[in-house]
Amino acid sequence: MMETVEGATGDRWFAEVAAPADVRLIEALSDQAVCWAIERRFGEVKEVLAAGATPPRLRMRGELYEILEFLAAAAATGRHHLFEDYIQWLRDVFGSRMRKDDGLPAMLRLLHDFFGQRLGPMSAEPVTRLISAGISIADGAVTRLPQPPVFPAPLAGADELARCLVAGNIGGARAMVRRLDAGGLGYVQIATRLFQPALYAVGQLWQRNEITVAQEHLASAIAQTILTQMFIRDDFLPRRDDKALFACVSGNSHALGLRLVCDAFELKGWSVQFVGSSVPAEALIAHIDSWRPQLVCLSASLVPQLPELRRLVAEIRATFGGRRPAVIVGGLATNEIASIWEWIGADEWFPDAEAASARGG
């Protein structure tokens, strides 16, 4: 009998499932675990690392590394639902793409066996317990119902906009924006309450294999074009001395949401610098030291990026001490987990550009 489990309520911490030592073990043994699992699935392992590796081996290699990243993130944060929700997502993606024979449960069982053998029963128990929960989901014995991301109340028409975006109907999308603009809504409200939920809906369509990657990229490109045109026509407050720097943590290539937050601060009169997606920590620290902003806004879109975000915030604190800038975090990964910003070590968190706009003064 299948069990359905509600997603995290977002208002409580789960009991800690892994100590920092367990997280380090997952990270340190990831390469060995991937090679071990593929060798047992396909036989010869050296081909996996060769330039001419076959697609099934390469695909499994990438998927195993991602699974291990989520496993480590769940262990690092003490919230096992991060791993469980990812396995549910992966199961849904495999199912929508008719990839049920790819063996998600088998991959998880191989990882379970590897850590059980490599670490021994006592040391492996926190890690194998997490993997066992994932196996139940991959097998279909349990179905996760993840908590939806935090969004403000969407405007009527967000679903219609999503359809326009994936269809490449830029004229229809522009017409919607013109109606809302004529009704008195500004750039930040339209961006947050119309485009943000619409783009989230587009992402769900891709996940269900109802649109192609090309359509998803087209939707993002159209949204960015229209939002840029809206932004340059909006009313800017007089320039002030405050400076804010905006960057996506290393590994985060989804920069549009952070771009909207940057725009909101610029409309408020702040001097802003947007350094974009996947910024290496060392380069970002050097730029902070050079430009000396009062505020640094950082974004993470996926759960595995949260530990890296935490390390970056800690490095900012350690490097600049009492003269450090205030650090704000955001992004889809932080929206899905209430209070995670406190674990990250940030000073503040905002779920969207509209909320951040109020912070801009």
XYZ file of C-alpha atoms in Angstrom:
361
model
C 0.000 0.000 0.000
C 1.395 3.388 -0.989
C 1.856 5.931 1.790
C 1.474 9.627 1.037
C 3.534 11.993 3.155
C 3.021 15.726 3.357
C 6.072 17.850 2.643
C 7.900 19.797 5.307
C 5.734 22.295 7.126
C 8.706 24.643 7.159
C 8.262 25.659 10.805
C 10.316 23.057 12.616
C 13.684 21.391 12.454
C 13.798 17.642 12.076
C 15.945 15.718 14.492
C 19.535 15.883 13.369
C 20.266 12.867 11.211
C 23.975 13.241 10.611
C 26.893 14.856 12.347
C 29.416 17.049 10.494
C 31.735 14.045 10.335
C 29.067 12.136 8.384
C 28.769 14.987 5.893
C 32.523 15.006 5.352
C 32.466 11.240 4.810
C 29.768 11.551 2.128
C 31.765 14.239 0.345
C 35.110 12.461 0.701
C 33.751 9.133 -0.532
C 31.596 10.448 -3.389
C 34.076 9.559 -6.154
C 34.568 6.052 -4.777
C 30.817 5.567 -4.342
C 30.056 6.597 -7.939
C 32.708 4.334 -9.455
C 31.742 1.425 -7.178
C 28.044 1.721 -8.085
C 28.656 1.988 -11.833
C 31.093 -0.919 -11.812
C 28.444 -3.125 -10.235
C 25.772 -1.906 -12.625
C 27.744 -2.078 -15.864
C 30.891 -4.077 -15.129
C 33.999 -2.179 -16.246
C 34.394 1.119 -14.391
C 37.329 2.742 -16.158
C 35.164 3.441 -19.200
C 33.051 5.773 -17.096
C 35.927 8.167 -16.672
C 37.170 7.914 -20.243
C 36.378 10.392 -23.004
C 34.510 7.731 -24.958
C 32.230 6.598 -22.155
C 28.808 5.444 -23.316
C 25.730 7.601 -22.599
C 24.150 5.245 -20.008
C 27.334 5.273 -17.925
C 27.777 9.032 -18.219
C 24.148 9.673 -17.363
C 24.289 7.408 -14.339
C 27.507 9.067 -13.237
C 25.909 12.535 -13.305
C 22.771 11.348 -11.543
C 24.740 9.596 -8.804
C 26.751 12.743 -8.092
C 23.563 14.792 -7.857
C 21.979 12.256 -5.507
C 25.062 12.403 -3.303
C 24.980 16.214 -3.305
C 21.416 16.178 -2.007
C 22.317 13.484 0.501
C 25.151 15.651 1.829
C 22.915 18.735 1.896
C 20.286 16.884 3.929
C 22.953 15.643 6.330
C 24.527 19.095 6.629
C 21.240 20.879 7.386
C 19.760 18.132 9.554
C 16.589 18.121 7.425
C 16.095 14.746 5.807
C 13.121 15.938 3.747
C 15.581 17.740 1.447
C 16.853 14.396 0.216
C 13.411 12.784 0.187
C 11.854 15.603 -1.829
C 14.683 15.418 -4.355
C 14.204 11.678 -4.815
C 10.469 12.278 -5.328
C 11.307 14.944 -7.925
C 13.747 12.601 -9.661
C 11.216 9.781 -9.666
C 8.607 12.094 -11.225
C 11.060 13.298 -13.888
C 12.076 9.730 -14.764
C 8.435 8.692 -14.958
C 7.382 11.608 -17.170
C 10.220 10.802 -19.579
C 9.470 7.069 -19.691
C 12.757 6.305 -17.985
C 11.394 3.877 -15.423
C 13.916 1.258 -16.474
C 16.852 3.477 -15.553
C 16.761 1.976 -12.089
C 16.518 4.818 -9.569
C 15.791 2.334 -6.744
C 18.746 0.224 -7.904
C 21.083 3.234 -7.824
C 19.997 4.065 -4.291
C 20.422 0.463 -3.144
C 23.938 0.451 -4.549
C 24.771 3.612 -2.603
C 23.196 2.078 0.505
C 25.372 -1.016 0.117
C 28.514 1.023 -0.540
C 28.239 3.184 2.572
C 27.130 0.205 4.663
C 30.216 -1.786 3.630
C 32.669 1.107 3.559
C 31.765 2.632 6.925
C 30.517 -0.314 8.934
C 27.081 -0.663 10.580
C 27.471 1.899 13.382
C 29.171 4.689 11.418
C 26.995 4.156 8.350
C 23.623 4.164 10.144
C 22.778 7.913 9.836
C 23.660 7.898 6.142
C 22.007 4.588 5.237
C 18.859 5.654 7.105
C 18.555 8.646 4.794
C 19.147 6.482 1.726
C 16.578 3.936 2.912
C 13.937 6.663 3.057
C 14.861 7.580 -0.500
C 14.530 3.936 -1.595
C 10.966 3.810 -0.230
C 10.089 6.840 -2.349
C 11.868 5.556 -5.457
C 10.054 2.213 -5.121
C 6.696 3.988 -4.886
C 5.960 2.816 -1.348
C 5.898 6.460 -0.203
C 4.945 9.549 -2.176
C 6.173 12.931 -1.011
C 3.999 16.031 -1.338
C 6.586 18.815 -1.015
C 5.664 22.169 0.463
C 5.273 24.720 -2.353
C 7.771 27.595 -2.504
C 6.992 30.864 -0.748
C 5.419 33.288 -3.218
C 3.230 36.354 -2.689
C -0.362 36.038 -3.916
C -0.074 35.790 -7.715
C -1.938 38.131 -10.005
C -4.757 36.753 -12.112
C -3.242 35.774 -15.426
C -0.033 34.100 -14.201
C -1.085 30.798 -15.804
C -2.018 32.597 -19.022
C 1.379 34.291 -19.051
C 3.081 30.915 -18.645
C 1.245 29.654 -21.718
C 2.288 32.738 -23.697
C 5.918 32.317 -22.682
C 6.254 28.658 -23.658
C 4.419 29.310 -26.931
C 6.787 32.160 -27.815
C 3.826 34.568 -27.839
C 5.723 37.714 -26.873
C 2.890 39.904 -28.155
C 0.372 38.272 -25.838
C 2.764 38.577 -22.894
C 3.357 42.265 -23.641
C -0.393 42.894 -23.872
C -0.872 41.452 -20.366
C 1.856 43.684 -19.004
C 0.400 46.776 -20.665
C -2.997 46.110 -19.067
C -1.491 45.757 -15.613
C 0.732 48.795 -16.105
C -2.287 50.867 -17.142
C -4.020 49.658 -13.984
C -1.337 51.246 -11.824
C 0.925 48.318 -11.016
C 4.674 48.939 -11.126
C 7.644 46.926 -12.289
C 8.360 45.206 -8.969
C 4.768 44.088 -8.411
C 4.366 42.769 -11.961
C 7.739 41.018 -11.842
C 7.025 39.402 -8.479
C 3.330 38.592 -8.701
C 3.001 37.778 -12.394
C 6.336 36.681 -13.865
C 7.741 34.806 -10.868
C 4.773 32.403 -10.485
C 4.495 32.088 -14.270
C 8.129 31.029 -14.586
C 7.715 28.594 -11.708
C 4.766 27.083 -13.613
C 6.993 26.817 -16.698
C 9.538 24.889 -14.642
C 6.836 22.472 -13.517
C 5.774 21.937 -17.133
C 9.338 20.957 -17.997
C 9.503 18.637 -15.004
C 6.380 16.840 -16.245
C 7.908 16.618 -19.747
C 5.095 18.732 -21.183
C 7.548 21.195 -22.758
C 11.105 20.931 -24.099
C 14.261 22.503 -22.718
C 14.175 24.854 -25.714
C 10.687 26.049 -24.723
C 11.803 26.553 -21.134
C 14.774 28.648 -22.307
C 12.502 30.565 -24.692
C 10.136 31.383 -21.830
C 12.997 32.717 -19.697
C 14.397 34.767 -22.577
C 11.039 36.386 -23.363
C 10.441 37.138 -19.687
C 13.852 38.759 -19.359
C 13.310 40.870 -22.495
C 9.925 42.192 -21.350
C 11.095 42.810 -17.798
C 14.123 44.762 -19.035
C 11.896 46.931 -21.224
C 9.596 47.579 -18.257
C 12.485 48.354 -15.928
C 14.094 51.079 -18.031
C 10.729 52.877 -18.303
C 10.032 52.816 -14.565
C 10.510 55.712 -12.134
C 13.881 55.786 -10.369
C 14.332 57.522 -7.018
C 17.264 59.952 -6.665
C 20.673 58.308 -6.340
C 21.920 57.761 -2.801
C 25.248 56.711 -1.302
C 24.209 53.161 -0.342
C 25.801 50.339 -2.350
C 24.557 46.765 -2.827
C 26.266 43.840 -4.562
C 24.282 40.929 -6.041
C 25.685 37.482 -6.891
C 24.566 33.885 -7.371
C 26.523 31.382 -5.330
C 28.926 29.116 -7.215
C 26.897 26.494 -9.081
C 23.738 28.598 -9.337
C 23.076 29.497 -12.971
C 19.515 30.768 -12.391
C 20.058 34.490 -12.056
C 16.767 36.051 -13.183
C 15.186 36.166 -9.722
C 18.235 37.876 -8.236
C 18.262 40.283 -11.187
C 14.745 41.364 -10.176
C 15.906 42.028 -6.611
C 18.844 44.050 -7.935
C 16.443 46.075 -10.087
C 14.216 46.752 -7.085
C 17.156 48.223 -5.162
C 18.247 50.315 -8.128
C 14.743 51.765 -8.444
C 15.045 52.798 -4.793
C 18.169 54.814 -5.626
C 20.863 52.368 -4.492
C 24.134 52.047 -6.391
C 24.091 48.410 -7.475
C 26.412 45.903 -9.080
C 25.036 42.628 -10.432
C 27.853 40.146 -10.977
C 25.589 37.364 -12.215
C 25.462 33.608 -11.962
C 27.822 31.053 -10.420
C 30.387 33.459 -8.975
C 33.449 31.755 -7.416
C 33.805 32.561 -3.731
C 37.381 33.835 -4.023
C 36.490 36.278 -6.797
C 33.434 37.518 -4.912
C 35.393 38.121 -1.700
C 37.979 40.114 -3.657
C 35.266 42.198 -5.301
C 33.590 42.929 -1.972
C 36.943 44.081 -0.627
C 37.453 46.331 -3.648
C 34.005 47.912 -3.924
C 33.028 47.898 -0.217
C 29.222 47.631 -0.467
C 26.990 48.072 2.558
C 24.904 45.100 1.479
C 25.650 41.779 -0.258
C 22.716 39.776 -1.645
C 23.351 36.106 -2.455
C 21.110 33.589 -4.202
C 20.837 29.783 -4.216
C 18.308 28.025 -6.438
C 18.896 24.352 -5.544
C 19.198 22.617 -2.182
C 22.745 21.268 -2.809
C 23.921 24.888 -3.096
C 22.899 25.696 0.502
C 26.064 24.319 2.169
C 28.183 26.307 -0.323
C 26.120 29.393 0.479
C 26.714 28.813 4.181
C 30.472 28.477 3.608
C 30.493 31.707 1.586
C 28.662 33.654 4.293
C 31.090 32.312 6.902
C 34.017 33.369 4.716
C 32.604 36.888 4.359
C 32.259 37.115 8.131
C 35.775 35.789 8.749
C 37.406 37.970 6.089
C 35.846 41.304 6.952
C 35.000 40.965 10.636
C 33.437 44.121 12.072
C 33.638 45.970 8.764
C 31.725 43.333 6.841
C 28.633 44.199 4.812
C 25.200 42.958 5.822
C 24.379 39.700 4.032
C 20.940 38.924 2.589
C 20.121 35.549 1.061
C 17.308 34.387 -1.190
C 16.443 32.105 -4.077
C 14.125 29.153 -4.547
C 16.105 26.855 -2.252
C 15.776 29.315 0.653
C 12.066 29.836 -0.086
C 11.338 26.134 0.270
C 12.834 25.844 3.775
C 11.663 28.295 6.405
C 14.413 29.686 8.669
C 17.188 28.064 6.641
C 18.738 31.533 6.323
C 19.540 31.410 10.043
C 21.463 28.144 9.597
C 23.251 29.736 6.643
C 24.353 32.590 8.906
C 22.817 35.459 6.939
C 21.539 38.664 8.475
C 18.258 38.639 6.559
C 16.213 36.691 4.031
C 13.646 37.809 1.477
C 11.470 35.514 -0.635
C 11.097 37.865 -3.595
C 11.891 41.267 -5.095
C 8.780 42.907 -3.652
C 9.787 42.032 -0.079
C 13.373 43.097 -0.760
C 12.147 46.398 -2.182
C 10.799 47.350 1.220
C 14.277 46.689 2.682
C 15.735 49.033 0.071
C 14.046 51.970 1.787
